[in-house]
Short mmCIF file of C-alpha atoms in Angstrom, two decimals:
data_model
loop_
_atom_site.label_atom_id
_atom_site.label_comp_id
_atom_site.label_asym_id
_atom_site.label_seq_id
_atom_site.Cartn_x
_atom_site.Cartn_y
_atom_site.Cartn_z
CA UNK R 81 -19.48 -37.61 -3.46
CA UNK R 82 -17.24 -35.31 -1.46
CA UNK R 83 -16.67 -31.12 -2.64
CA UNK R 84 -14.82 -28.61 -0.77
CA UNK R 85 -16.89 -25.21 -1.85
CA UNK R 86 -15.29 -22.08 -2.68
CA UNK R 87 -16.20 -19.22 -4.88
CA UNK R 88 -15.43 -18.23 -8.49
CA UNK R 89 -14.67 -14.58 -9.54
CA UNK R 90 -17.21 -14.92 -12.74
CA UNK R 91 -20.31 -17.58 -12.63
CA UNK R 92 -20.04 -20.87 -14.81
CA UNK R 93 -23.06 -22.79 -15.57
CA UNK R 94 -21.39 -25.70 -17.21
CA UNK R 95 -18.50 -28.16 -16.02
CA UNK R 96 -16.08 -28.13 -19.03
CA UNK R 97 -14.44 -31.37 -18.79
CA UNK R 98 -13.08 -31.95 -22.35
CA UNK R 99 -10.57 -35.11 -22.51
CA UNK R 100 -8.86 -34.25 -18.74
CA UNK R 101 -9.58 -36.61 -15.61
CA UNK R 102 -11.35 -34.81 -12.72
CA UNK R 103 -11.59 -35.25 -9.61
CA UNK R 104 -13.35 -33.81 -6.21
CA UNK R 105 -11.28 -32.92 -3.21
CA UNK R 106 -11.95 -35.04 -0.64
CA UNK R 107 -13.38 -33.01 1.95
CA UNK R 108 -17.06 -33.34 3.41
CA UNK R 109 -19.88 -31.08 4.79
CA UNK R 110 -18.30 -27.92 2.71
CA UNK R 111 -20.52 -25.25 1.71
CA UNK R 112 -20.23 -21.57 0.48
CA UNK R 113 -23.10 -19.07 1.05
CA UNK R 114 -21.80 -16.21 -0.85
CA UNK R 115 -23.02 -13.18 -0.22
CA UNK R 116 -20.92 -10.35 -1.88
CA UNK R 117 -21.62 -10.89 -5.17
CA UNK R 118 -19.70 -14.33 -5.81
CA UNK R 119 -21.04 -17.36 -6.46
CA UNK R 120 -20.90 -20.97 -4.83
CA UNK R 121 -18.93 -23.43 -6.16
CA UNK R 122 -17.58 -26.91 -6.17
CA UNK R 123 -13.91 -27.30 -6.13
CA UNK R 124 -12.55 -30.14 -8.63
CA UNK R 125 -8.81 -30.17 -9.82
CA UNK R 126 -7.07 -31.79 -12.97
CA UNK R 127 -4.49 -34.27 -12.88
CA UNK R 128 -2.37 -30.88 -14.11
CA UNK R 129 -2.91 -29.59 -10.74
CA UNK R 130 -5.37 -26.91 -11.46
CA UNK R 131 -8.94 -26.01 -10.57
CA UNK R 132 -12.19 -26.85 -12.62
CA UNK R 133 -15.49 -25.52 -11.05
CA UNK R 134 -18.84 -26.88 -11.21
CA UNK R 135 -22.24 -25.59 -10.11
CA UNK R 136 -22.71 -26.28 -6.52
CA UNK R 137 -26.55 -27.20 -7.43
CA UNK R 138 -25.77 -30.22 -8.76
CA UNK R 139 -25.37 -31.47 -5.20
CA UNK R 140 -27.11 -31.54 -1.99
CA UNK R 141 -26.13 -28.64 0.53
CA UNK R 142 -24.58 -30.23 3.82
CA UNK R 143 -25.91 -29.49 7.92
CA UNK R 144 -22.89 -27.56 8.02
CA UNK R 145 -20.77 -24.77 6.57
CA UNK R 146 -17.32 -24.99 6.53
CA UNK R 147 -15.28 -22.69 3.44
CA UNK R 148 -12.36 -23.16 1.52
CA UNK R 149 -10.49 -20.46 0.05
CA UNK R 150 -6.96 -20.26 -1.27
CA UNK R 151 -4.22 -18.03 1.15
CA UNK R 152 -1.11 -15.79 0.46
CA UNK R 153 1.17 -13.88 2.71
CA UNK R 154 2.44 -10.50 0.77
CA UNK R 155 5.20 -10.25 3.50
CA UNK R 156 6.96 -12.61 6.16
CA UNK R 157 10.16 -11.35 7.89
CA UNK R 158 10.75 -15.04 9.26
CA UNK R 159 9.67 -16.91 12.24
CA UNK R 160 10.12 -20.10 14.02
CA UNK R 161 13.53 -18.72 15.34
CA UNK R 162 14.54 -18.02 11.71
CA UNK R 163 14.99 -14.69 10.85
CA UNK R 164 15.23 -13.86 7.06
CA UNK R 165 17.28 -10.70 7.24
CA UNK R 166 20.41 -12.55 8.93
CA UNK R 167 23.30 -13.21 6.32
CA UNK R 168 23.92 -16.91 7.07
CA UNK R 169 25.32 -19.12 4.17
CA UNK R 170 22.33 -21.36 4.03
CA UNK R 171 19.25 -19.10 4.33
CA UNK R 172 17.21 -21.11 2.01
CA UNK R 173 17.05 -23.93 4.91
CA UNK R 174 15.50 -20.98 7.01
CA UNK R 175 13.60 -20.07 4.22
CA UNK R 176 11.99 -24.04 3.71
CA UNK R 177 11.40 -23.99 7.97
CA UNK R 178 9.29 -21.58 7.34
CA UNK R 179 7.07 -22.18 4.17
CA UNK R 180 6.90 -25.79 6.70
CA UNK R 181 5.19 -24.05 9.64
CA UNK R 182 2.97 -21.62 7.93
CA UNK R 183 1.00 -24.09 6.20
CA UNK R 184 -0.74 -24.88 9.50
CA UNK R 185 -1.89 -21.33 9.22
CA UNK R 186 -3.80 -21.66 6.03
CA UNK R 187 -0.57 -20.06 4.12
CA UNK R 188 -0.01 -21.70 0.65
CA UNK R 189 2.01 -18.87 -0.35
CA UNK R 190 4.66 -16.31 0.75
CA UNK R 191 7.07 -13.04 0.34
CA UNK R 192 10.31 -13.37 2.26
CA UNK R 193 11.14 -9.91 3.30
CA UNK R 194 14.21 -8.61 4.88
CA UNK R 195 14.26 -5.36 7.08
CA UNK R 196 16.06 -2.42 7.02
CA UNK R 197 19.57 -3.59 6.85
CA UNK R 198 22.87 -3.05 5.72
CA UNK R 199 23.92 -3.34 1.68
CA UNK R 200 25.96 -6.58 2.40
CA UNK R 201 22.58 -8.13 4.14
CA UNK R 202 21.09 -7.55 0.36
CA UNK R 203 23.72 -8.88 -1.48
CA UNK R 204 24.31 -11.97 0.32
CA UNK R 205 20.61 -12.94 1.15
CA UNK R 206 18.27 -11.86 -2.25
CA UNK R 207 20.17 -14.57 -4.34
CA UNK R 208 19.82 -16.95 -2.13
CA UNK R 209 15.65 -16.71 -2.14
CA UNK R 210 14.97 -18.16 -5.50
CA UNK R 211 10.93 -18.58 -6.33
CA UNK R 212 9.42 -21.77 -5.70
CA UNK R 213 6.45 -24.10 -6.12
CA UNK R 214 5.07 -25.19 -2.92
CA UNK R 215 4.47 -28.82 -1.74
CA UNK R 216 4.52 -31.32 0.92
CA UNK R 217 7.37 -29.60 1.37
CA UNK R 218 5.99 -26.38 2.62
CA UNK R 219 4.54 -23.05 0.98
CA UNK R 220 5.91 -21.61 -2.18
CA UNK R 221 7.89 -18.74 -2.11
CA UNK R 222 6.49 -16.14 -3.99
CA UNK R 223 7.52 1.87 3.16
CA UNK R 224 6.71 3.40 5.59
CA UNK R 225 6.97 6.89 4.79
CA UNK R 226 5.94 10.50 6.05
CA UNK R 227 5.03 11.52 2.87
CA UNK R 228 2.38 14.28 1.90
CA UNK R 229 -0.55 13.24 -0.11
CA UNK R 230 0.55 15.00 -2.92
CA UNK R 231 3.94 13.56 -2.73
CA UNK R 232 2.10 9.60 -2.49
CA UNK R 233 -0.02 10.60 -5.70
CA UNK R 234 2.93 11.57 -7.65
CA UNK R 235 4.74 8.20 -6.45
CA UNK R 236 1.43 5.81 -7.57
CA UNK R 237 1.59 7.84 -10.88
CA UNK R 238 4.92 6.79 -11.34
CA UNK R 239 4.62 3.36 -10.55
CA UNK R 240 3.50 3.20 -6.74
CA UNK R 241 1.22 -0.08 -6.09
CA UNK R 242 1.06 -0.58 -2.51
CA UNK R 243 1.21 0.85 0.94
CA UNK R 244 3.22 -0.48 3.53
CA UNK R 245 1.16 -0.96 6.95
CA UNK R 246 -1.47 1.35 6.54
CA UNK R 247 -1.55 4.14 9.80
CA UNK R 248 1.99 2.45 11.23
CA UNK R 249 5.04 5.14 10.88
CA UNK R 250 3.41 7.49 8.76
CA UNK R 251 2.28 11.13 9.17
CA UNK R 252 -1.03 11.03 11.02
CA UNK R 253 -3.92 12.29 9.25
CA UNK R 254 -5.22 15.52 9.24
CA UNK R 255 -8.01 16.96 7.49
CA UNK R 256 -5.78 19.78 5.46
CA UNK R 257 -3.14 16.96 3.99
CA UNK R 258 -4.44 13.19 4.97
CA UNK R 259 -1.14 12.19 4.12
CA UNK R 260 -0.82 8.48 2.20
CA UNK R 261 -3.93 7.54 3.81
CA UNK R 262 -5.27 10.09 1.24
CA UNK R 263 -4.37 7.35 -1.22
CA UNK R 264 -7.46 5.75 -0.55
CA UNK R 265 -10.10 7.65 -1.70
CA UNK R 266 -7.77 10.35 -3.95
CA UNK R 267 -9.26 11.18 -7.45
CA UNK R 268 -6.09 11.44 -8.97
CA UNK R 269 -4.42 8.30 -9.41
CA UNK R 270 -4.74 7.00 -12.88
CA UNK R 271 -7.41 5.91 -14.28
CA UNK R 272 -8.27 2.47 -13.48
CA UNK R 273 -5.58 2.08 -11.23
CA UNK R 274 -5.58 0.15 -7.69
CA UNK R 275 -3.80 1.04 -4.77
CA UNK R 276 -3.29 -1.42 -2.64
CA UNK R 277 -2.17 -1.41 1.32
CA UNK R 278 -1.36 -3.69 4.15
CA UNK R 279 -2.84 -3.95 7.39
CA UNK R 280 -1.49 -6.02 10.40
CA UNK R 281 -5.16 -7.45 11.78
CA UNK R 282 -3.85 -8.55 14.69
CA UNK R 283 -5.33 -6.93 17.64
CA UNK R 284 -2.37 -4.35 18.26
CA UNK R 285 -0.89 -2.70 15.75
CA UNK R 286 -3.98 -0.86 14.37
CA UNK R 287 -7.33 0.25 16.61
CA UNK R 288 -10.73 -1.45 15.16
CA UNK R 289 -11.92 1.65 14.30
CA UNK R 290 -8.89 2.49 11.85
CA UNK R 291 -9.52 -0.84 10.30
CA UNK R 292 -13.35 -0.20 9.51
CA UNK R 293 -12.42 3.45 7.96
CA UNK R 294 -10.32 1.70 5.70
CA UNK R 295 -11.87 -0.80 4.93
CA UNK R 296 -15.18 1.01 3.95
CA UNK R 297 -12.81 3.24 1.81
CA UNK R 298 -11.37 1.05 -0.14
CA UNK R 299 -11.65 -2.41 0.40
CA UNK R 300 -10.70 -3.51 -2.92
CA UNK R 301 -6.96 -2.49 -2.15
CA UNK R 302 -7.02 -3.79 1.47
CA UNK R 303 -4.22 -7.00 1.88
CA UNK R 304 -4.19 -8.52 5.31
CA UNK R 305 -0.31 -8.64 6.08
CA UNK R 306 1.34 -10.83 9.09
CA UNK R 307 4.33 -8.90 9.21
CA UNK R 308 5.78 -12.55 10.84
CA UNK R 309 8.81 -11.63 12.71
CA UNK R 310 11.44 -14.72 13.45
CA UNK R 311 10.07 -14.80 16.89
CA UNK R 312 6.50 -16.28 15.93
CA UNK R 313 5.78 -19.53 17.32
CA UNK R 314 8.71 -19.33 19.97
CA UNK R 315 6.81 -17.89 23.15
CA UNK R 316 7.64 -15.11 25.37
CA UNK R 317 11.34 -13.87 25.75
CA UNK R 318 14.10 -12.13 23.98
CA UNK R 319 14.57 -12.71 20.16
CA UNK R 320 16.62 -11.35 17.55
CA UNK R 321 15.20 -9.62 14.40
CA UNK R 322 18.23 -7.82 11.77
CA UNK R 323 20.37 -6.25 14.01
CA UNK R 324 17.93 -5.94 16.68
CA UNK R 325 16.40 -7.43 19.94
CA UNK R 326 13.01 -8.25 20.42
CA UNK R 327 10.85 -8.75 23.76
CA UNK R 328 7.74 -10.38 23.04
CA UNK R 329 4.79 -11.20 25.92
CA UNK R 330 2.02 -12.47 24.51
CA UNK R 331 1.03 -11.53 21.38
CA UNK R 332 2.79 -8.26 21.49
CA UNK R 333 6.14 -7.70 20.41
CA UNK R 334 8.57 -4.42 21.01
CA UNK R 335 11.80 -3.37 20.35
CA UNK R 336 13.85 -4.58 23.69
CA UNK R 337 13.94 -2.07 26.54
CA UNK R 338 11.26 0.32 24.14
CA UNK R 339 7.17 0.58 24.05
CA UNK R 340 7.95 0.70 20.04
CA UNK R 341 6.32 -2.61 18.35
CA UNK R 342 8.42 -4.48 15.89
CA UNK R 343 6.52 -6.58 13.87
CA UNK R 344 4.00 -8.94 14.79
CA UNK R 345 3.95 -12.83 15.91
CA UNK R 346 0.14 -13.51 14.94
CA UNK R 347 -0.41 -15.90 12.40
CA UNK R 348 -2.56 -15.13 9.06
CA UNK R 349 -5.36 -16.97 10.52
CA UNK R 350 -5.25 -14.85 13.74
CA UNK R 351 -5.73 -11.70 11.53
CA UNK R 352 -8.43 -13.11 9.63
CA UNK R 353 -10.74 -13.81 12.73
CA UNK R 354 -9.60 -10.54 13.91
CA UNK R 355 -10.25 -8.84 10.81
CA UNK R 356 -13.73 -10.16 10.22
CA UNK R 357 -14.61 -9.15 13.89
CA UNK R 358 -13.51 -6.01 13.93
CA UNK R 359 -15.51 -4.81 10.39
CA UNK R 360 -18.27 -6.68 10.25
CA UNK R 361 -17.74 -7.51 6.79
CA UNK R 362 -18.64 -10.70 4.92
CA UNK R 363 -16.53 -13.64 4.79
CA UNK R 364 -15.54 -13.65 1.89
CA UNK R 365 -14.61 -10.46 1.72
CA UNK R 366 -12.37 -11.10 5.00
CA UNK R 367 -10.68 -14.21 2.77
CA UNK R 368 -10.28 -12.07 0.06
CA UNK R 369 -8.39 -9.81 1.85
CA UNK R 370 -5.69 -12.71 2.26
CA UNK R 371 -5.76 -14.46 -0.76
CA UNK R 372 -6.68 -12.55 -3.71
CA UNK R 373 -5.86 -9.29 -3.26
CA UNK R 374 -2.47 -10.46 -2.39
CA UNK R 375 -2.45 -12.47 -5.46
CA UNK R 376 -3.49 -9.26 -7.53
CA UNK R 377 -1.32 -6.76 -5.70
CA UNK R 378 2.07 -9.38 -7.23
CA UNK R 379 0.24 -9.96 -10.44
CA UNK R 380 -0.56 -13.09 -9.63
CA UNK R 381 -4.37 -13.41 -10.07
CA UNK R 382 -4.75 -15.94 -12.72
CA UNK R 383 -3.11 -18.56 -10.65
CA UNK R 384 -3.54 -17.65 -7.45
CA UNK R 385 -5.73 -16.55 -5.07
CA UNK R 386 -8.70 -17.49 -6.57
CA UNK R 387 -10.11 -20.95 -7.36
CA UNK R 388 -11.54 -20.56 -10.61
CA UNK R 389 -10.97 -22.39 -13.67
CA UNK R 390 -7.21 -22.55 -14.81
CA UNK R 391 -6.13 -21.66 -11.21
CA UNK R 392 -3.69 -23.20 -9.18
CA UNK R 393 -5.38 -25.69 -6.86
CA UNK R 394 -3.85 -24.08 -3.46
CA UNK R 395 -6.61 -23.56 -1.00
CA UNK R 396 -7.14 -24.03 2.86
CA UNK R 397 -10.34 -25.72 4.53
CA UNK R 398 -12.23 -23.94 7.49
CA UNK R 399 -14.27 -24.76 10.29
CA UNK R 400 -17.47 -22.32 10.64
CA UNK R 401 -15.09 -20.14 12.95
CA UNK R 402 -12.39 -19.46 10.61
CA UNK R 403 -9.96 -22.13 11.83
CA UNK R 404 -7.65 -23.98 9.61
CA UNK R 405 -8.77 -27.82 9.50
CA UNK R 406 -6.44 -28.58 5.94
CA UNK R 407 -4.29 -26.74 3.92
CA UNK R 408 -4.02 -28.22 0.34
CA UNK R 409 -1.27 -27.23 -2.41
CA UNK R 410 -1.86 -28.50 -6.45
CA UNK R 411 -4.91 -30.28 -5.02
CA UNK R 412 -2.70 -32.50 -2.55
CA UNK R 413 -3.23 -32.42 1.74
CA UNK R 414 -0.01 -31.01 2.66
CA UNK R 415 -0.94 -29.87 6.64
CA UNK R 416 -4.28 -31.62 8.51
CA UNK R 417 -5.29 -30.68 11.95
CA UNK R 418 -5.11 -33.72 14.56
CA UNK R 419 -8.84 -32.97 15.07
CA UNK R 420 -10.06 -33.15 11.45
CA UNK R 421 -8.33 -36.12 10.30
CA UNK R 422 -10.05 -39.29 9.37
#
C-alpha cells in the first residue's frame, strides 16, 4: 500500500471515511518527520478531488524520506519568453505557457502580476486573466515603498496585508524609524492581525543574514516569492520585461546597461533550497513558507496550501534534497521527473 506523507495543521486520530471512495496516492518510500509542531500524515484523496488524512501509524515507516507538500506562487511576472505585462490580444495563451512550465517547479498555483505600466496595459490585460482550476493543463491561476513605520502601521490598520519584497526598494533600516521592516515586530497593528511579506530566496536579491532576521521575527508572515520575470527558463541574453530590457547571466538579472536587478529567473524550488540553507529552519517550516502562507496571505487556506481534510488535493513530491520528483493537482500526476518515473 503506497502513501505520499504530508502534514495536517490540527492532529486526527481517526480516518473518517463515511459513504466516499478513497484512495492512496501512488507514491512510495514517503515519510514526514515533523518537527515544528505538525503532525505526520498519510495523504488519501476522494473521488471529489479533495484530501482525507489518516494516521501515518497505521503503516510501516519507509528506508527513506521523501515529503510532499502542496505549493503556491503569490506573484509571477511571466517567464518562458512570455511576459504578462505586454498588451497582446491573446495573453491568456501566455498565461496557460506558463501555469505549463511551472509545474515542474513544484508550482500548483499562481498570481499573474503585471509591473509598473501604463493605464492601457491594465485595461487591456486584467480581463483577460480570469481565475482558473489547474490541471493537466498546467497550474491554476489564482509595493515597494519608502514609507516610515508609522506611515506602514497606519496603512495595515486600514487594510494593509502584505509587504512587497521585504529589504528591496525600501528605506533602509535604522534604529530611530525601522521603516516597513518595523512591520514585523510593531505592537500596534490590530489585534490578531498578520502581516505578511515576500522574500525573493534566491541567492541575490537579499543577503542570508537579512533572511534569518526576518525570519526569526516573524516567520508566520514570511511568503517565499519568485518574482518570475518572462526571461526564466530562456538562458543568458537580452529579454524584454514591460517596457523594459533585461540582461540576464546566470541567475542574475539587471536592468540592461544598469547594476539595478529586475526581478528574478530562479524557480520556487530554487528558493526553497536556498531558503532552508540560509536559516536553518525546519522543513516544514521552509514549505510552509511556499504553500501555506501564500494560501493564507489570498484567503485561501481552507483549500489550499495545506493537505488536511476538505483541502484541495494539489501537492508536489520531494526527494530528501528538496527536488521536485511529481507535482500532482486534484490528486492526478500532472508533471513527473524522467528520473522518478516508473
Amino acid at each position: 500500500m503506497w502513501s505520499v506523507v504530508t502534514w495536517a495543521r490540527s492532529p486526527r486520530d481517526s480516518l473518517a471515511v463515511e459513504s466516499h471512495v478513497v484512495r492512496p496516492v501512488p507514491a512510495s518510500d514517503c515519510q514526514c518527520t515533523g518537527n515544528c509542531g505538525l503532525s505526520p500524515k498519510a495523504c488519501w484523496v476522494r473521488h471529489s478531488s479533495e484530501c482525507v488524512a489518516a494516521n501515518l501509524q497505521r503503516w510501516p515507516r519507509c528506508a527513506s524520506s521523501p515529503t510532499a507538500a502542496s505549493c503556491a506562487a503569490a506573484r509571477c511576472s511571466g517567464g518562458f519568453g512570455v511576459d504578462f505585462s505586454r498588451a497582446t490580444e491573446d495573453v491568456g495563451s501566455g498565461i496557460a505557457l506558463v501555469a505549463q512550465r511551472i509545474l515542474s517547479h513544484g508550482v500548483t498555483s499562481f498570481c499573474p502580476t503585471l509591473v509598473t505600466s501604463p493605464p492601457e496595459v491594465y485595461h487591456k490585460v486584467l480581463p483577460q486573466i480570469p481565475v482558473k482550476s489547474g490541471g493537466p493543463h498546467g497550474a491554476g491561476v489564482l509595493g515597494h515603498s519608502v514609507a516610515d513605520l508609522a506611515a506602514a502601521e497606519e496603512a495595515v490598520q486600514n487594510g494593509a496585508t502584505f509587504i512587497t519584497h521585504l529589504f528591496n526598494a525600501m528605506l533602509p533600516f535604522h534604529h530611530r524609524d525601522p521603516g516597513i521592516v518595523g512591520l514585523l515586530t510593531s505592537d500596534q497593528l490590530p489585534p490578531g492581525h498578520c502581516i505578511f511579506y515576500g522574500m525573493i530566496a534566491d541567492g541575490i536579491h537579499t543577503n542570508p543574514a537579512a533572511l534569518r532576521i526576518a525570519h526569526r521575527a516573524h516567520p508566520q508572515g514570511l511568503v517565499l516569492v519568485t518574482d518570475a520575470v518572462p526571461a526564466l527558463g530562456l538562458g543568458n541574453g537580452r529579454h524584454t520585461l514591460g517596457q523594459q530590457e533585461v540582461e540576464v547571466d546566470g541567475l542574475i538579472a539587471h536592468i540592461a546597461g544598469t547594476k539595478t536587478l529586475c526581478g528574478s529567473i530562479a524557480p520556487m524550488d530554487v528558493c526553497i533550497r536556498h531558503f532552508l540553507q540560509a536559516t536553518g529552519c525546519s522543513v516544514e517550516s521552509a514549505l510552509e513558507a511556499a504553500s501555506l502562507h501564500p494560501a493564507q496571505l489570498l484567503g485561501l487556506e481552507k483549500t489550499k496550501g495545506n493537505l488536511d481534510f476538505g483541502a484541495d488535493a494539489d501537492f508536489v513530491v520531494l526527494d530528501d534534497s528538496l527536488h521536485v520528483q511529481a507535482t500532482y493537482i486534484s490528486g492526478e500526476l500532472v508533471w513527473q521527473a524522467e528520473e522518478a518515473g516508473p
